[in-house]
Short mmCIF file of C-alpha atoms and ligand atoms in Angstrom, two decimals:
data_model
loop_
_atom_site.label_atom_id
_atom_site.label_comp_id
_atom_site.label_asym_id
_atom_site.label_seq_id
_atom_site.Cartn_x
_atom_site.Cartn_y
_atom_site.Cartn_z
CA MET A 1 14.84 -23.85 20.17
CA ILE A 2 15.69 -22.13 16.98
CA LEU A 3 17.37 -23.88 14.08
CA MET A 4 20.94 -24.53 13.96
CA LYS A 5 20.20 -26.81 11.01
CA ASN A 6 21.35 -26.32 7.53
CA THR A 7 21.04 -22.63 6.89
CA THR A 8 20.21 -20.86 3.69
CA GLY A 9 22.35 -17.76 3.47
CA LYS A 10 19.44 -15.83 2.28
CA ARG A 11 20.08 -12.11 1.87
CA ILE A 12 17.70 -10.19 4.12
CA TRP A 13 17.32 -6.70 5.52
CA ILE A 14 15.19 -5.36 8.46
CA VAL A 15 13.20 -2.11 8.17
CA LYS A 16 11.86 -0.80 11.41
CA ASN A 17 9.90 2.12 12.79
CA ASP A 18 11.49 4.13 15.66
CA SER A 19 9.33 3.07 18.58
CA GLN A 20 11.09 1.63 21.66
CA LYS A 21 9.26 -1.45 21.57
CA THR A 22 10.20 -2.13 17.95
CA ALA A 23 13.84 -1.57 18.95
CA VAL A 24 13.66 -4.44 21.33
CA ILE A 25 11.77 -6.82 18.96
CA ALA A 26 14.06 -5.94 16.15
CA ALA A 27 17.20 -6.56 18.13
CA GLU A 28 15.93 -9.99 19.06
CA LEU A 29 15.02 -10.76 15.51
CA GLU A 30 18.33 -9.72 14.23
CA GLN A 31 20.03 -12.15 16.63
CA LEU A 32 17.77 -14.91 15.46
CA CYS A 33 18.59 -13.98 11.82
CA ARG A 34 22.29 -14.26 12.46
CA ALA A 35 21.84 -17.53 14.22
CA ALA A 36 19.88 -18.95 11.17
CA GLY A 37 22.73 -17.88 8.79
CA PHE A 38 21.03 -15.11 7.03
CA VAL A 39 23.20 -12.57 5.40
CA PHE A 40 22.35 -8.79 6.01
CA ASP A 41 22.37 -6.96 2.77
CA GLU A 42 20.78 -3.53 2.57
CA GLU A 43 21.50 -2.99 -1.10
CA ASN A 44 20.34 -6.05 -2.60
CA PRO A 45 18.17 -8.17 -0.14
CA GLU A 46 15.99 -11.11 -1.20
CA ILE A 47 13.74 -10.62 1.81
CA VAL A 48 12.85 -7.42 3.59
CA ILE A 49 11.53 -7.84 7.15
CA SER A 50 9.49 -5.00 8.34
CA VAL A 51 9.05 -4.62 12.00
CA GLY A 52 6.50 -2.09 13.32
CA GLY A 53 3.11 -1.57 11.80
CA ASP A 54 1.48 -1.58 8.41
CA GLY A 55 2.89 1.87 7.99
CA THR A 56 6.40 0.45 8.48
CA LEU A 57 5.69 -2.11 5.66
CA LEU A 58 4.58 0.84 3.42
CA THR A 59 7.98 2.62 4.15
CA ALA A 60 9.90 -0.68 3.42
CA PHE A 61 7.94 -0.98 0.18
CA HIS A 62 8.92 2.46 -0.94
CA ASP A 63 12.50 2.00 0.01
CA TYR A 64 12.69 -1.01 -2.27
CA GLU A 65 10.03 -0.09 -4.96
CA ARG A 66 12.62 -0.26 -7.65
CA GLN A 67 13.70 -3.86 -6.71
CA LEU A 68 10.23 -5.41 -6.62
CA LYS A 69 11.16 -8.19 -9.07
CA THR A 70 13.84 -9.58 -6.61
CA VAL A 71 12.50 -8.61 -3.15
CA ARG A 72 9.83 -10.45 -1.03
CA PHE A 73 8.40 -8.80 1.99
CA ILE A 74 7.43 -10.14 5.37
CA GLY A 75 5.95 -7.99 8.24
CA VAL A 76 6.05 -8.34 11.95
CA HIS A 77 3.65 -6.23 13.92
CA THR A 78 4.81 -4.86 17.27
CA GLY A 79 1.17 -4.11 18.22
CA HIS A 80 -2.02 -5.67 17.18
CA LEU A 81 -2.27 -7.83 14.12
CA GLY A 82 -1.79 -5.88 10.99
CA PHE A 83 -2.84 -6.27 7.26
CA TYR A 84 0.68 -6.37 5.71
CA ALA A 85 2.38 -7.23 9.02
CA ASP A 86 1.08 -10.81 9.37
CA PHE A 87 3.21 -11.98 12.26
CA GLN A 88 3.19 -10.74 15.84
CA GLU A 89 6.14 -10.05 18.13
CA HIS A 90 5.78 -13.38 19.99
CA GLU A 91 6.21 -15.30 16.75
CA LEU A 92 9.75 -14.39 15.80
CA GLU A 93 10.91 -18.03 15.60
CA GLN A 94 8.04 -18.70 13.16
CA VAL A 95 9.29 -15.70 11.09
CA ILE A 96 12.65 -17.31 10.88
CA GLU A 97 11.30 -20.76 10.12
CA THR A 98 9.01 -19.19 7.39
CA ILE A 99 11.93 -17.45 5.76
CA VAL A 100 14.11 -20.54 5.80
CA HIS A 101 11.36 -22.53 4.06
CA GLU A 102 9.84 -20.00 1.79
CA LYS A 103 10.38 -20.15 -2.06
CA PRO A 104 10.07 -17.19 -4.50
CA SER A 105 7.73 -19.26 -6.63
CA GLN A 106 5.30 -19.59 -3.78
CA ALA A 107 5.14 -15.79 -2.88
CA PHE A 108 1.80 -14.16 -2.65
CA LYS A 109 1.54 -11.32 -4.95
CA TYR A 110 -0.72 -8.25 -5.10
CA PRO A 111 -1.10 -5.67 -7.73
CA LEU A 112 0.13 -2.12 -7.33
CA LEU A 113 -1.47 1.12 -8.45
CA LYS A 114 0.45 3.07 -11.16
CA VAL A 115 -0.09 6.83 -10.71
CA GLN A 116 0.85 8.92 -13.69
CA ILE A 117 0.87 12.68 -13.42
CA LYS A 118 0.96 14.92 -16.41
CA PHE A 119 1.90 18.47 -15.95
CA THR A 120 0.73 21.32 -17.94
CA ASP A 121 4.18 21.93 -19.40
CA GLY A 122 4.22 18.32 -20.76
CA ARG A 123 6.36 16.68 -18.07
CA VAL A 124 5.30 13.25 -16.81
CA LYS A 125 5.97 11.72 -13.39
CA THR A 126 5.07 8.22 -12.21
CA HIS A 127 4.64 6.84 -8.63
CA LEU A 128 3.68 3.42 -7.33
CA ALA A 129 1.09 2.99 -4.61
CA LEU A 130 0.55 -0.01 -2.44
CA ASN A 131 -2.47 1.28 -0.45
CA GLU A 132 -3.77 4.34 -2.28
CA SER A 133 -3.18 7.67 -3.94
CA ILE A 134 -5.36 10.74 -3.08
CA ILE A 135 -5.60 14.01 -4.98
CA ARG A 136 -6.74 17.09 -3.18
CA ARG A 137 -6.45 20.80 -3.12
CA ALA A 138 -5.16 22.84 -0.27
CA SER A 139 -8.25 24.90 0.28
CA LYS A 140 -10.45 25.37 -2.59
CA THR A 141 -12.86 22.87 -4.21
CA LEU A 142 -11.13 20.35 -6.42
CA VAL A 143 -12.77 20.24 -9.78
CA ALA A 144 -11.99 17.32 -12.12
CA ASP A 145 -13.33 15.61 -15.14
CA VAL A 146 -13.48 11.93 -14.29
CA LYS A 147 -12.72 9.59 -17.21
CA ILE A 148 -12.90 5.95 -17.20
CA SER A 149 -10.75 4.69 -20.12
CA ASP A 150 -11.17 7.95 -21.93
CA PHE A 151 -15.01 7.90 -21.34
CA LEU A 152 -16.05 11.12 -19.65
CA PHE A 153 -18.16 9.93 -16.74
CA GLU A 154 -18.72 12.95 -14.53
CA LYS A 155 -17.39 16.28 -13.42
CA PHE A 156 -16.34 15.91 -9.77
CA ARG A 157 -16.48 18.81 -7.31
CA GLY A 158 -15.41 18.23 -3.77
CA ASP A 159 -12.45 17.94 -1.50
CA GLY A 160 -10.73 15.01 -3.31
CA LEU A 161 -10.65 11.62 -4.84
CA ALA A 162 -9.04 8.49 -3.53
CA VAL A 163 -7.85 5.59 -5.63
CA SER A 164 -7.09 2.36 -3.82
CA THR A 165 -5.57 -1.00 -4.45
CA PRO A 166 -7.38 -4.18 -3.20
CA THR A 167 -4.90 -4.33 -0.17
CA GLY A 168 -5.38 -0.63 0.38
CA SER A 169 -9.04 -1.05 0.64
CA THR A 170 -8.95 -1.55 4.44
CA ALA A 171 -6.94 1.67 4.98
CA TYR A 172 -8.04 5.23 4.07
CA ASN A 173 -10.52 3.89 1.53
CA LYS A 174 -12.50 2.30 4.28
CA SER A 175 -12.63 5.54 6.27
CA ILE A 176 -14.39 7.31 3.48
CA GLY A 177 -17.05 4.73 2.76
CA GLY A 178 -15.20 2.58 0.24
CA ALA A 179 -15.75 -1.18 0.04
CA VAL A 180 -13.41 -3.70 1.80
CA MET A 181 -12.13 -5.88 -1.09
CA HIS A 182 -10.56 -9.31 -0.90
CA PRO A 183 -7.06 -8.82 -2.10
CA ARG A 184 -7.45 -11.62 -4.76
CA VAL A 185 -10.10 -9.50 -6.58
CA ARG A 186 -8.07 -7.92 -9.30
CA ALA A 187 -9.62 -4.42 -9.45
CA PHE A 188 -9.11 -0.94 -8.02
CA GLN A 189 -11.54 1.53 -6.51
CA VAL A 190 -12.27 5.18 -6.71
CA THR A 191 -13.81 6.77 -3.59
CA GLU A 192 -15.04 10.43 -3.27
CA VAL A 193 -13.87 12.63 -0.42
CA ALA A 194 -16.73 15.07 0.51
CA SER A 195 -18.27 15.55 -2.97
CA LEU A 196 -20.53 18.54 -3.62
CA ASN A 197 -24.00 17.33 -4.58
CA ASN A 198 -26.88 19.64 -5.15
CA LEU A 199 -29.21 20.72 -7.89
CA ILE A 200 -26.35 21.97 -10.03
CA TYR A 201 -23.49 19.72 -9.26
CA ARG A 202 -23.78 15.93 -9.67
CA THR A 203 -21.42 13.03 -8.90
CA LEU A 204 -22.08 9.37 -8.55
CA GLY A 205 -21.83 9.59 -4.65
CA ALA A 206 -20.74 6.01 -4.27
CA ALA A 207 -17.38 4.18 -4.44
CA MET A 208 -16.69 2.65 -7.90
CA ILE A 209 -14.93 -0.68 -8.46
CA ILE A 210 -12.83 -0.34 -11.58
CA ALA A 211 -12.00 -3.37 -13.72
CA GLU A 212 -8.29 -4.21 -14.05
CA LYS A 213 -8.24 -3.43 -17.82
CA ASP A 214 -9.46 0.09 -17.36
CA THR A 215 -7.75 3.31 -16.40
CA VAL A 216 -9.15 6.14 -14.42
CA ALA A 217 -8.07 9.73 -15.17
CA PHE A 218 -8.80 13.05 -13.40
CA ASP A 219 -8.37 16.01 -15.79
CA LEU A 220 -7.81 18.92 -13.33
CA GLU A 221 -8.46 22.53 -13.74
CA ASN A 222 -5.55 24.95 -13.69
CA ALA A 223 -4.45 25.46 -10.05
CA ASP A 224 -1.28 25.75 -8.12
CA ASP A 225 -2.19 24.02 -4.81
CA TYR A 226 -2.66 20.33 -5.52
CA LEU A 227 -1.68 17.78 -2.88
CA LEU A 228 -1.02 14.32 -4.03
CA THR A 229 -0.52 11.55 -1.54
CA VAL A 230 0.91 8.18 -2.44
CA ASP A 231 0.54 5.95 0.68
CA GLN A 232 2.17 7.87 3.47
CA LEU A 233 4.12 10.13 1.04
CA GLU A 234 2.96 13.55 0.14
CA TYR A 235 3.86 15.61 -2.94
CA PHE A 236 2.88 19.35 -3.39
CA TYR A 237 2.45 19.96 -7.08
CA ASP A 238 1.37 22.89 -9.03
CA ARG A 239 0.11 22.86 -12.58
CA ILE A 240 -1.05 19.19 -12.83
CA ALA A 241 -2.97 18.71 -16.02
CA SER A 242 -4.17 15.18 -15.15
CA VAL A 243 -3.61 12.16 -13.10
CA THR A 244 -4.22 8.71 -14.61
CA TYR A 245 -4.47 5.60 -12.42
CA SER A 246 -4.08 1.99 -13.56
CA LEU A 247 -3.63 -1.35 -11.81
CA ASP A 248 -0.50 -2.15 -13.98
CA GLY A 249 2.08 -1.00 -11.59
CA GLY A 250 3.55 -4.41 -11.20
CA GLU A 251 3.15 -6.54 -8.07
CA ILE A 252 4.49 -6.61 -4.45
CA ALA A 253 5.55 -10.17 -3.38
CA PHE A 254 5.00 -11.27 0.21
CA VAL A 255 6.66 -14.45 1.64
CA ASN A 256 4.29 -17.29 1.74
CA GLY A 257 3.69 -18.17 5.38
CA GLY A 258 1.07 -15.76 6.46
CA HIS A 259 -1.28 -17.69 8.62
CA THR A 260 -4.29 -15.53 9.07
CA GLY A 261 -7.00 -15.39 6.25
CA PHE A 262 -8.02 -12.00 4.95
CA TRP A 263 -11.52 -11.89 6.54
CA HIS A 264 -10.16 -13.07 9.91
CA ARG A 265 -7.77 -10.04 9.71
CA VAL A 266 -10.64 -7.72 8.80
CA LYS A 267 -12.72 -9.11 11.72
CA ASN A 268 -9.77 -8.96 14.03
CA SER A 269 -9.03 -5.36 13.13
CA PHE A 270 -12.50 -3.87 12.87
CA ILE A 271 -15.07 -6.10 14.50
CA GLY A 272 -13.61 -8.05 17.42
CA GLU A 273 -15.58 -10.65 19.20
CA VAL A 274 -19.18 -11.29 18.07
CA LYS A 275 -21.31 -11.32 21.05
P1 NAP B 301 -0.82 6.15 10.12
O1 NAP B 301 -1.49 7.47 10.36
O2 NAP B 301 -0.16 5.50 11.22
O3 NAP B 301 -1.88 5.11 9.55
C1 NAP B 301 -3.24 5.14 9.92
C2 NAP B 301 -3.71 3.80 10.11
O4 NAP B 301 -3.86 3.04 9.06
C3 NAP B 301 -2.66 2.93 10.95
O5 NAP B 301 -3.46 2.34 12.01
C4 NAP B 301 -2.15 1.96 10.05
O6 NAP B 301 -1.77 0.76 10.69
C5 NAP B 301 -3.29 1.67 9.21
N1 NAP B 301 -3.08 1.03 7.94
C6 NAP B 301 -2.08 1.32 6.91
N2 NAP B 301 -2.19 0.47 5.82
C7 NAP B 301 -3.38 -0.22 6.14
C8 NAP B 301 -4.02 -1.24 5.48
N3 NAP B 301 -3.67 -1.59 4.05
N4 NAP B 301 -5.18 -1.80 5.94
C9 NAP B 301 -5.56 -1.37 7.12
N5 NAP B 301 -4.98 -0.47 7.92
C10 NAP B 301 -3.92 0.12 7.39
O7 NAP B 301 0.19 6.31 8.72
P2 NAP B 301 0.98 5.15 8.21
O8 NAP B 301 1.30 4.06 9.18
O9 NAP B 301 2.17 5.80 7.54
O10 NAP B 301 0.13 4.56 7.02
C11 NAP B 301 -0.24 5.37 5.87
C12 NAP B 301 -1.56 4.99 5.52
O11 NAP B 301 -2.50 5.27 6.54
C13 NAP B 301 -2.05 5.64 4.27
O12 NAP B 301 -1.80 4.93 3.06
C14 NAP B 301 -3.64 5.71 4.57
O13 NAP B 301 -4.26 4.54 3.99
C15 NAP B 301 -3.87 5.43 6.07
N6 NAP B 301 -4.45 6.62 6.60
C16 NAP B 301 -5.69 6.43 6.99
C17 NAP B 301 -6.38 7.54 7.44
C18 NAP B 301 -7.87 7.48 7.84
O14 NAP B 301 -8.36 6.22 7.72
N7 NAP B 301 -8.56 8.48 8.07
C19 NAP B 301 -5.69 8.83 7.67
C20 NAP B 301 -4.41 8.93 7.36
C21 NAP B 301 -3.74 7.78 6.75
P3 NAP B 301 -0.30 0.67 11.63
O15 NAP B 301 -0.79 1.37 12.89
O16 NAP B 301 -0.21 -0.82 11.69
O17 NAP B 301 0.67 1.41 10.96
MN1 MN B 302 1.37 3.70 11.29
#
């Protein structure tokens, strides 16, 4: 049976996706939260519970990306085990127990990617990415001078370039041949999307792991059809002069209580049983 013991009055909010299965699980979770004495506070929660998939946690993150110093996240997956969604739907009582006992000082923190766009007219815009940010063009070849902390490294030609956080390494990054990184490694990575390589054009042709201290910039040629993604969000921009990436976007905090180690999750998601 669930706690009727001394409750904490912690301020929580639930972010969910719109699947029917999630609706059932979220309703059950909501009841348990009330029974545990949590206070529902959409504006200023201490803990945001995401119910759905990893994508739902990304949504929750962007909903609260201006409150990251005071918010801690916890994810419930209403399917298979997720990367950010560490609990499964049959573990709701454990979710409550975990929230009751968690302390801010024990939260797990992971670095975020700062994405700074400079437009040709001098304007600057900043985004934060939890998984990755990808720059592409709608149809033509993207051409970019790739600079690592101002050092001109290569001229990239191809479909696009993806820059991923450690926790984002298992997402889009992995699909395009990037390395899976343990999230305790403080570094980020640049991965090519369909680079052109022939006798005239030359890129490294491998994913690059960038040290935390460095920045990566893509100086772009003048074009009006750039598409920039930041996790699940899409921005259509014209006249971008450059995009600069760094791992100093602050951190996301997760409630301490996750019970599945990183490589277990990787195996669980991508390998399955070893025969
Ligand atoms: P989605 O199309 O539902 O996501 C694609 C898949 O990526 C889903 O299975 C999602 O898990 C999973 N995913 C998300 N973050 C992950 C992570 N850090 N590690 C491992 N898997 C992860 O779109 P979405 O749910 O809004 O998520 C957006 C993210 O999806 C993007 O940031 C991008 O990384 C990824 N994506 C990947 C591809 C690809 O690999 N070709 C294509 C598009 C988008 P859930 O089912 O649990 O949500
Ligand atoms: Mn999804």
